[in-house]
XYZ file of C-alpha atoms in Angstrom:
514
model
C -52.678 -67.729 99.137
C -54.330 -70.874 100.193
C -53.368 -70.016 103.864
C -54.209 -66.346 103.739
C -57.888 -67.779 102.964
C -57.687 -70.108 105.633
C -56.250 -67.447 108.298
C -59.197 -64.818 107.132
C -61.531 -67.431 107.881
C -60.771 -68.116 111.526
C -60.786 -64.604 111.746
C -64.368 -64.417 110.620
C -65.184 -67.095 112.598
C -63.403 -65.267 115.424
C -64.855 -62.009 114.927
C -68.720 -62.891 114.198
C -69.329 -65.192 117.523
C -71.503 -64.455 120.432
C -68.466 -63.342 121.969
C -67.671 -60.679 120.052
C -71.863 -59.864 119.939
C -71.641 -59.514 123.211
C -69.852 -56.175 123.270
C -72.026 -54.377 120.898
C -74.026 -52.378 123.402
C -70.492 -51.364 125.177
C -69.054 -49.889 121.586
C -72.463 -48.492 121.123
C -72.411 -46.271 124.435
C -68.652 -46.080 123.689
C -69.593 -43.967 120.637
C -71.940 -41.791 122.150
C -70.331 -41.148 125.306
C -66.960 -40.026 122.771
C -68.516 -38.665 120.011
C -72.170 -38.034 120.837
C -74.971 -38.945 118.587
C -73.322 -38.270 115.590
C -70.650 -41.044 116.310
C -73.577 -43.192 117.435
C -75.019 -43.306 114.004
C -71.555 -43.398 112.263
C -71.244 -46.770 114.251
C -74.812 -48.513 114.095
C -73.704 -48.121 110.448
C -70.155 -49.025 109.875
C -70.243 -51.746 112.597
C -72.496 -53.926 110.119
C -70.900 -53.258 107.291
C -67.673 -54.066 108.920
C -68.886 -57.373 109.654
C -70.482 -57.966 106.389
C -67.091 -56.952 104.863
C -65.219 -59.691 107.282
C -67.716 -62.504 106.122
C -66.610 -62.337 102.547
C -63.002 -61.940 102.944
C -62.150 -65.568 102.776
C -64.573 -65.884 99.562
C -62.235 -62.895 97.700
C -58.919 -64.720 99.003
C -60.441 -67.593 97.186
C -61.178 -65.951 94.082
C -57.292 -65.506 93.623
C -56.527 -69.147 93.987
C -59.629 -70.441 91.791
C -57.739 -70.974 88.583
C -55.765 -73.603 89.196
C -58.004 -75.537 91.607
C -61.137 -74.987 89.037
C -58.967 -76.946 86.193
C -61.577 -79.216 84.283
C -60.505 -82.676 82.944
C -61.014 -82.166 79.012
C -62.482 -85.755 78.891
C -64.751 -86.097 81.912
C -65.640 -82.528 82.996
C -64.376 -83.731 86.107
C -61.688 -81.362 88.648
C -58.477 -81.791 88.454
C -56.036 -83.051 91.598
C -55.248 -79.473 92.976
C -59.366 -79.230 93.749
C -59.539 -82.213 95.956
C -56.554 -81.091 98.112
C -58.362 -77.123 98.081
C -61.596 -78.467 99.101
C -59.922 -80.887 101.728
C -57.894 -78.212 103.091
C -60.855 -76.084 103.917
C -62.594 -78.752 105.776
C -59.300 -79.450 108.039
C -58.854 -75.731 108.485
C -62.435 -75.111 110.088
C -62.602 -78.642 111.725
C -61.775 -77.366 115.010
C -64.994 -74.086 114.905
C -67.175 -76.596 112.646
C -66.333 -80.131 114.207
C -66.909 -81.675 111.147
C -63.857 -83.128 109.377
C -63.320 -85.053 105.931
C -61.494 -88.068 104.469
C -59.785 -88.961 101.067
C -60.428 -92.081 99.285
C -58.700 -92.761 95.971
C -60.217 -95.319 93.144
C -57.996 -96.886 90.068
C -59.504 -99.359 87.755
C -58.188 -102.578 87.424
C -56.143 -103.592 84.373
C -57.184 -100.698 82.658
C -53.767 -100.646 80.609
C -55.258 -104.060 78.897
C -58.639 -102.656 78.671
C -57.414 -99.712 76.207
C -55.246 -102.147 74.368
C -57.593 -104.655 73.888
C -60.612 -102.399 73.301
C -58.846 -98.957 72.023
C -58.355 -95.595 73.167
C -61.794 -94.615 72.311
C -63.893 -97.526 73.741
C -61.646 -97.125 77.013
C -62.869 -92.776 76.732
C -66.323 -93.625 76.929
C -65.601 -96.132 79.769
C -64.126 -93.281 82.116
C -66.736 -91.041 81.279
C -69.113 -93.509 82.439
C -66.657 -93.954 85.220
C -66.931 -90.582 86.491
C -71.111 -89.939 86.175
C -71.080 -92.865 88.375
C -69.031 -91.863 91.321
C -70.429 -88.270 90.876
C -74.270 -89.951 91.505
C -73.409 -92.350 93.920
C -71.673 -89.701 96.017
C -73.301 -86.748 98.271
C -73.852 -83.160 96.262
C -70.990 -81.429 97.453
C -68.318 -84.308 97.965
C -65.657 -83.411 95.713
C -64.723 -86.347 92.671
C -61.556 -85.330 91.061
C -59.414 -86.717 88.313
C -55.528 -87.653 89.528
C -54.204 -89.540 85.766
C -55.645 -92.281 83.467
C -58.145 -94.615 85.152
C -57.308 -93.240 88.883
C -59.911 -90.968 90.950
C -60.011 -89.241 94.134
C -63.003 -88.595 96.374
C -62.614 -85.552 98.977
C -65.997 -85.895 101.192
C -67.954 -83.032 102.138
C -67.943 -82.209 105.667
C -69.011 -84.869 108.271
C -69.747 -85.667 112.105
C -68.064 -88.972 111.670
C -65.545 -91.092 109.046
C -64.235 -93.831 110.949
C -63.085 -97.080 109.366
C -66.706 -98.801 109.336
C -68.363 -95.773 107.423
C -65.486 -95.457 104.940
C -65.712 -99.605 104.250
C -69.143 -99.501 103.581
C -68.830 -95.784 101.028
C -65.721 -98.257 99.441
C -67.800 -100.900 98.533
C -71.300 -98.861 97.651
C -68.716 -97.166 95.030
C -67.254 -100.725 94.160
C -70.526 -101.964 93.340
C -71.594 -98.917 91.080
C -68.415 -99.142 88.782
C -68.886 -103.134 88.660
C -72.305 -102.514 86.539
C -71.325 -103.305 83.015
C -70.058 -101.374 80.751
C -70.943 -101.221 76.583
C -67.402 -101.344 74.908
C -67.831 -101.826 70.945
C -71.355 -103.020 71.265
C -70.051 -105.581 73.751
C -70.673 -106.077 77.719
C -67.707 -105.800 79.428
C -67.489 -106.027 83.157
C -64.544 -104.403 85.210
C -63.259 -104.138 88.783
C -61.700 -101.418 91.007
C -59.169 -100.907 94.038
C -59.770 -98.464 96.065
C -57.338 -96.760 99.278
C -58.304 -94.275 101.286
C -56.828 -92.025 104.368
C -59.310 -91.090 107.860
C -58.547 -88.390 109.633
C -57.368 -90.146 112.969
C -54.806 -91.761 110.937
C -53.184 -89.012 108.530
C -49.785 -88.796 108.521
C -50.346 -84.661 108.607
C -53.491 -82.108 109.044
C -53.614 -81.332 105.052
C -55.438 -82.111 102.238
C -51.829 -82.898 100.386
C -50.978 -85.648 103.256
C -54.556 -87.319 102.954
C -54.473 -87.707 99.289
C -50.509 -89.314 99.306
C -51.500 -91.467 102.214
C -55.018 -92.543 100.272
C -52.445 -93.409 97.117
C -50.090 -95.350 99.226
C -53.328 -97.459 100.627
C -54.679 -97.982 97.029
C -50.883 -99.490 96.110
C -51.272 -102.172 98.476
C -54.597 -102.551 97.589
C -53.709 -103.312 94.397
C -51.036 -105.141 95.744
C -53.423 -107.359 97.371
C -55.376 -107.968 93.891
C -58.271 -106.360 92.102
C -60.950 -105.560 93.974
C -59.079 -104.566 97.091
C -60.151 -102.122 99.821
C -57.537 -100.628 101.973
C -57.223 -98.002 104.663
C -53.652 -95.885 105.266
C -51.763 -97.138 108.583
C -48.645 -95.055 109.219
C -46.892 -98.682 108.982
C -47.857 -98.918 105.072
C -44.774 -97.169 102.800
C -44.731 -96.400 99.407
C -44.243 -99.841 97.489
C -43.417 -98.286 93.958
C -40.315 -96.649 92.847
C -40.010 -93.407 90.828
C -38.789 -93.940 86.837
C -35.566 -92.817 87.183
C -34.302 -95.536 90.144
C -36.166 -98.656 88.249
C -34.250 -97.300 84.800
C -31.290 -97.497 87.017
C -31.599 -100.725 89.229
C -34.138 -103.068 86.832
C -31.091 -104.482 85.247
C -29.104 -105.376 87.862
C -32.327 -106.664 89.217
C -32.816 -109.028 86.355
C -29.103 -110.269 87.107
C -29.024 -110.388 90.952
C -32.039 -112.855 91.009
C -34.392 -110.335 92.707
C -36.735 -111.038 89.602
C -38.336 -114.236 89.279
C -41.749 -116.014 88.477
C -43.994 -116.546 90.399
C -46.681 -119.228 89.832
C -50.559 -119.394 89.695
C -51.966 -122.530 89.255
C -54.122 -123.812 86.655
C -57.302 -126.148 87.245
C -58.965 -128.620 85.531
C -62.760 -128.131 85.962
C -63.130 -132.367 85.351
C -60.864 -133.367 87.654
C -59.513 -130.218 89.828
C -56.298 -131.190 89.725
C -53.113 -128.966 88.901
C -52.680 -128.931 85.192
C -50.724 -126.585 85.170
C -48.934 -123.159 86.195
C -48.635 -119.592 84.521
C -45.347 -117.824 85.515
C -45.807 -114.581 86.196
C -42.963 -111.988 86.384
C -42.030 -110.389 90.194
C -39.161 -107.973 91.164
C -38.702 -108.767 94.878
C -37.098 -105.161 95.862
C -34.885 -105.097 99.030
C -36.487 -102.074 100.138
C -39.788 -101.979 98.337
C -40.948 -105.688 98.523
C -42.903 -107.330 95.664
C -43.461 -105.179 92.531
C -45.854 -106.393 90.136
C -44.466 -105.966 86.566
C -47.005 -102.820 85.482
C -44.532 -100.987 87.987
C -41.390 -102.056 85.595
C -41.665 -103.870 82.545
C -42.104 -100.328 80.783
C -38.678 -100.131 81.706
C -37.163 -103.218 81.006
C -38.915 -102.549 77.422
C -37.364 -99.028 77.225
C -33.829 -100.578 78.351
C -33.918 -103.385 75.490
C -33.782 -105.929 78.307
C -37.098 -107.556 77.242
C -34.853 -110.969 75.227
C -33.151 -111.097 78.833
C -36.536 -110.945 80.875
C -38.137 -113.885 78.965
C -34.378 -116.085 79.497
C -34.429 -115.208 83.238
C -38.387 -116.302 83.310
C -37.919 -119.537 81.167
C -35.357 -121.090 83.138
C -36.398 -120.484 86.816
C -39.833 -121.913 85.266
C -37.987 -124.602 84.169
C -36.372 -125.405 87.127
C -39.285 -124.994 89.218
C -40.909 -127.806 87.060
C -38.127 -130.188 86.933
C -38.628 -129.354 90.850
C -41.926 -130.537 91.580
C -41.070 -133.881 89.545
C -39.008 -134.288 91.961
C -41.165 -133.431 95.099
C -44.192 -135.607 93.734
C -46.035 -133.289 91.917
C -47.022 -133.744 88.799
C -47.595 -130.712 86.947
C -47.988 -131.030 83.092
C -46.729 -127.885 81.985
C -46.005 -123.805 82.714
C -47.080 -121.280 80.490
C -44.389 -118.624 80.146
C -45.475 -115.566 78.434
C -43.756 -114.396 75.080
C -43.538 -110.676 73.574
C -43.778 -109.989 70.257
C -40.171 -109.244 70.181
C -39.307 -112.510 71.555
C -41.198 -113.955 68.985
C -39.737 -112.174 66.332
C -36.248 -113.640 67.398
C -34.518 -115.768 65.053
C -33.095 -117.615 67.854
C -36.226 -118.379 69.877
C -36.131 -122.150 69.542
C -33.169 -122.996 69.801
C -32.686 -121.110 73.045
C -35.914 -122.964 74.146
C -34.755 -126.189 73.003
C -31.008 -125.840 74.732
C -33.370 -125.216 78.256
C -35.178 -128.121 77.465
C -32.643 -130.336 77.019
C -31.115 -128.501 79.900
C -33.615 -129.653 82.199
C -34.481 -132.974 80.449
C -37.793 -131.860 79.988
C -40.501 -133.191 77.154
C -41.234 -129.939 75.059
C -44.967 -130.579 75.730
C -44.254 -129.281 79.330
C -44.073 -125.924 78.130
C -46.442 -123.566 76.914
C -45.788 -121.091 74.725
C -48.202 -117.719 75.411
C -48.778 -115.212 72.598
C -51.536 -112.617 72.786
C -54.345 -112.339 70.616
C -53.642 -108.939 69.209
C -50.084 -110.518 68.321
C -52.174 -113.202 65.500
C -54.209 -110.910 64.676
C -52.216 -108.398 63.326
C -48.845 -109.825 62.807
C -47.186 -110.198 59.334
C -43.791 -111.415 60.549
C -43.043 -114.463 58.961
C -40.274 -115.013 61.811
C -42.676 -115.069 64.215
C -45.228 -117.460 62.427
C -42.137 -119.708 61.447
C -40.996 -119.788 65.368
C -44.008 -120.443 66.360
C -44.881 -123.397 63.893
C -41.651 -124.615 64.717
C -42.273 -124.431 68.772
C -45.623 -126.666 67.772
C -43.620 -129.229 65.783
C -41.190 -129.559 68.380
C -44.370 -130.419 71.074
C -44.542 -127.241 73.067
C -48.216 -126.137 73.182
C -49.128 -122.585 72.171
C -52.036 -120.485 74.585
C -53.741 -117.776 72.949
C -54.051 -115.179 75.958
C -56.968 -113.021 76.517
C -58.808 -114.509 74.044
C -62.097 -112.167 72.968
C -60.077 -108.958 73.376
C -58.815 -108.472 70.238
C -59.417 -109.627 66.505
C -58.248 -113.168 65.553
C -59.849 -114.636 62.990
C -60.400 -118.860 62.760
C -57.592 -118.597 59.967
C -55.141 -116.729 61.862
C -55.355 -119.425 65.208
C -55.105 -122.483 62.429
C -52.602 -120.787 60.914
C -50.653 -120.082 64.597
C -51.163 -123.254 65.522
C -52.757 -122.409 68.833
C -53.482 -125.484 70.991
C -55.482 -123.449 73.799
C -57.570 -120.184 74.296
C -57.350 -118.900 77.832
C -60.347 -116.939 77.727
C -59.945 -112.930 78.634
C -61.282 -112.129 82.351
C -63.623 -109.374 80.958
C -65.918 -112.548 79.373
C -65.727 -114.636 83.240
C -66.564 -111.640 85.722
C -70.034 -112.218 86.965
C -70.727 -114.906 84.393
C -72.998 -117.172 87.053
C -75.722 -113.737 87.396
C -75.747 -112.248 83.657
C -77.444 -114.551 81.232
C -75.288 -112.620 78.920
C -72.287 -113.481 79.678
C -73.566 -116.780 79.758
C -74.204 -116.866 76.069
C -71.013 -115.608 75.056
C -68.919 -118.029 76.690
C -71.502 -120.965 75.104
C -70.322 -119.623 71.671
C -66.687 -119.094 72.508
C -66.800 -122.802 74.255
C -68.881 -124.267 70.830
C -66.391 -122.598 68.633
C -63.383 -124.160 70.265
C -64.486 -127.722 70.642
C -66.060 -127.643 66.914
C -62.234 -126.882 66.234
C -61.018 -128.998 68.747
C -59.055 -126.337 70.971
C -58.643 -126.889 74.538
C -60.100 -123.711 76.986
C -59.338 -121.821 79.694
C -60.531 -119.409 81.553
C -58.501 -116.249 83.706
C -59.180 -114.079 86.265
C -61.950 -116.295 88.298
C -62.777 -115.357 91.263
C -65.841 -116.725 92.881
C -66.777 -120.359 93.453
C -70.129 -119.458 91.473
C -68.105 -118.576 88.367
C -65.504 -122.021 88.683
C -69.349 -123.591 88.749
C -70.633 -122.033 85.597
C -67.221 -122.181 83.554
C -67.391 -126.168 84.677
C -71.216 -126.568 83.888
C -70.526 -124.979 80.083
C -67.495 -126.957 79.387
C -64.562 -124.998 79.813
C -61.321 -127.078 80.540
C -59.468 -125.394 82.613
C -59.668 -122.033 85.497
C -57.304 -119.554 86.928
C -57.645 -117.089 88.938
C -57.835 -116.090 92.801
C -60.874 -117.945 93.736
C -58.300 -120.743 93.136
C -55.022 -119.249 94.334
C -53.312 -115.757 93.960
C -49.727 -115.829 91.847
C -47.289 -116.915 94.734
C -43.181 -117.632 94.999
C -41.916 -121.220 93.799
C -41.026 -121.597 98.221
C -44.946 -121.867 98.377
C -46.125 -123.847 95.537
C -44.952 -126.786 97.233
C -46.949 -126.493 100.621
C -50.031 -125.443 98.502
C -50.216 -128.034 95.898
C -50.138 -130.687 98.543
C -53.077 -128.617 100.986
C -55.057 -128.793 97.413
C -54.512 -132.757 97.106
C -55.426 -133.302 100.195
C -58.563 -130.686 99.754
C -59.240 -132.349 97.088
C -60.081 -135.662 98.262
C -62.952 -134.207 100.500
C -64.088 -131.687 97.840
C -67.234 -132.737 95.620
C -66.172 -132.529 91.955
C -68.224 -129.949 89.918
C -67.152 -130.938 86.389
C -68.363 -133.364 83.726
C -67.374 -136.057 85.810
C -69.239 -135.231 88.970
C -71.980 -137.473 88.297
């Protein structure tokens, strides 16, 4: 029906031009030279009704096809996917009478899976209703914001003269810089980032509003490929870099066996000295055919497939290696952090098999450390797990508590944990050199843990401005990609010894600075 609408409105377009104007007078005199006056009348009438008749055509094929493409999202009022490909069609189908044209961008917040777990399911509601008002008043009145799934939006724009690649930059980052005001989750500031692909019309893979939206997906995967915050515009180079469920159910476990998944490593800083003290391994499937897939892509599966105990061996021991590595090369890095799941932790065997790799390695337990969430101590009852991980403290490993501030651990559940370090959740660091507020929050968190003498670290930082602040207030340690982005072991090497060297001409910014 969709092209029925479209063919009726070239027609119109056809039919109602100065063309066809142009031979009114010769029907006219047609009329009366055939049928006299009385056919002269009969066509000074139907003639404009005919046309009138032709102009609304299109709008009645419409009216069959609204339905589906007038679906509201329950939760934001916003359309639904099937409107942004209507609406786009109808701008490619005139484009050629009109020349005006369109382009698709698509916009997925960042981390959003950890924002609803850390803050609930209602908290993260009112976030993507926020979300949407946003886009809809940053955007023009009739440009089309739709809803695709979750946190994920797509933008059809209203007709215009031009979208080249400078114009749809500068639209990426106005909208950018509207959803990176902060949002109120739980009476709590919370600030958030978002990655954003989008398709022009010189570079579709196909003239339809279908093959602009997949190509604006495929940019925003490599977007987010590139980290959070990312802009990127389709190429017909760029393929599809996930995998549907069905082949990563199928080839995740031979994945996990074949060596194609490994850690990578993002190094740790410490804001006194800014050396390397340390690494976070960080789980990557290197795909034959797909490239690097970050684990959002499969460790749903791997969870699903019971393959979670083999994940964190597979992890642990190329982590392991990679340490007992660098020792070798000259590098002295004082521990990784490997992450744990609560069902690792809940293993009766957990220490032992991390004391066997230990020994395998010849490695002083206080190289490793242990990483439990925050939601794990705050609500867990398993005397397993607080046994395992009492037991990892006696035996020296050190114990993170990741994304700190996210969830609900009291000062009695980290004593009784034994946690040796907070790494402090990203939500707490973004923008914390410009909001006074932010400011103040990490003061307390920073007070609290030195009154009970835990060491500190911060996550996702990404401007030199934030490194600054964290080091001014006394945080120990950053991470994050104003630092380094999560790379292979092959390039640890080359970068740790650019950052000595770096280092050396760099003026220190922690306590020691003076």
């Amino acid at each position: 029906m969709r092209h029925i609408t479209a063919k009726l409105r070239r027609l119109r377009d056809a039919l109602m031009g100065p063309q066809t104007l142009a031979f009114m007078p010769a029907i006219c005199l047609s009329a009366y030279w055939f049928g006299g006056e009385t056919a002269l009348v009969i066509a000074a009438l139907l003639i404009p009704a005919l046309f009138a008749a032709i102009g609304t055509l299109p709008s009645l094929a419409s009216s069959f096809t609204r339905d589906p493409t007038q679906a509201r999202d329950g939760l934001t009022g916003l359309p639904l996917r099937p409107t942004v490909i209507d609406a786009l069609d109808q701008i490619l189908d005139s484009r050629d009478v009109t020349g005006r044209t369109t382009a698709c961008l698509v916009i997925d917040l960042d981390d959003y899976r950890a924002l609803e777990a850390n803050w609930g399911a209602d908290a993260a509601d009112n976030m993507l209703k926020t979300i949407a008002n946003r886009l809809v008043n940053t955007l023009r009145e009739h440009d089309v914001v739709a809803r695709l799934e979750r946190a994920r939006f797509a933008i059809g724009l209203a007709p215009v003269r031009r979208a080249d690649l400078e114009t749809l930059i500068q639209l990426a980052s106005r909208l950018q810089a509207a959803l990176s005001e902060p949002y109120t989750l739980n009476a709590t500031k919370v600030y958030a980032t978002c990655s954003i692909g989008f398709c022009m019309p010189n570079r579709a893979p196909a003239c339809s509003g279908q093959a602009f939206l997949d190509a604006a997906e495929i940019a925003l995967l490599d977007a987010r490929h590139n980290g959070p915050g990312s802009i990127r515009a389709f190429t017909p180079s760029l393929t599809p870099k996930t995998l549907d469920r069905g082949t990563i159910l199928a080839d995740v476990g031979d994945a996990l066996e074949n060596g194609q998944i490994v850690p990578w490593f993002q190094p740790q800083i410490s804001t006194d000295t800014g050396e390397v003290s340390g690494m976070e391994a960080l789980a990557r499937w290197h795909h034959p055919e797909k490239g690097i897939i970050n684990p959002g892509d499969f460790i749903s599966a791997i969870d699903e497939l019971g393959l979670t105990e083999r994940l964190s061996e597979v992890i642990l021991y190329h982590s392991l290696m990679s340490l007992k590595t660098w020792d070798k090369a000259g590098f002295h890095v004082t521990s990784v952090a490997v992450n744990f799941s609560p069902s690792d932790l809940a293993n009766p065997k957990l220490v032992d098999k991390i004391r066997w790799e230990l020994d395998r390695f010849e490695l002083d337990p206080s190289r490793l450390s242990v990483e439990i969430l925050e939601s794990v101590i705050a609500s867990s009852d398993n005397d397993t797990i607080t046994r395992n991980i009492w037991a990892l403290k006696e035996m020296g490993c050190g114990i993170d508590l990741d994304d700190y501030g996210t969830g609900h651990a009291s000062i009695a559940n980290i004593r009784r944990f034994a946690v040796k370090r907070i790494k402090i959740d990203r939500s707490y660091i973004t923008r914390c050199d410009l909001d006074r507020d932010q400011q103040n929050m990490l003061a307390a968190i920073l007070t609290m843990a030195e009154r009970l003498e835990l060491d500190t670290l911060a996550e996702g930082v990404e401007t030199v401005g934030e490194h600054a602040m964290l080091a001014q207030l006394g945080c120990g340690h950053v991470q994050g990609f104003s630092i380094s982005r999560p790379m292979a072991f092959e390039k640890t090497l080359e970068w740790m010894d650019v950052h000595k060297r770096k280092l050396a001409e760099t003026p220190r910014i922690g306590k020691r600075a003076s």
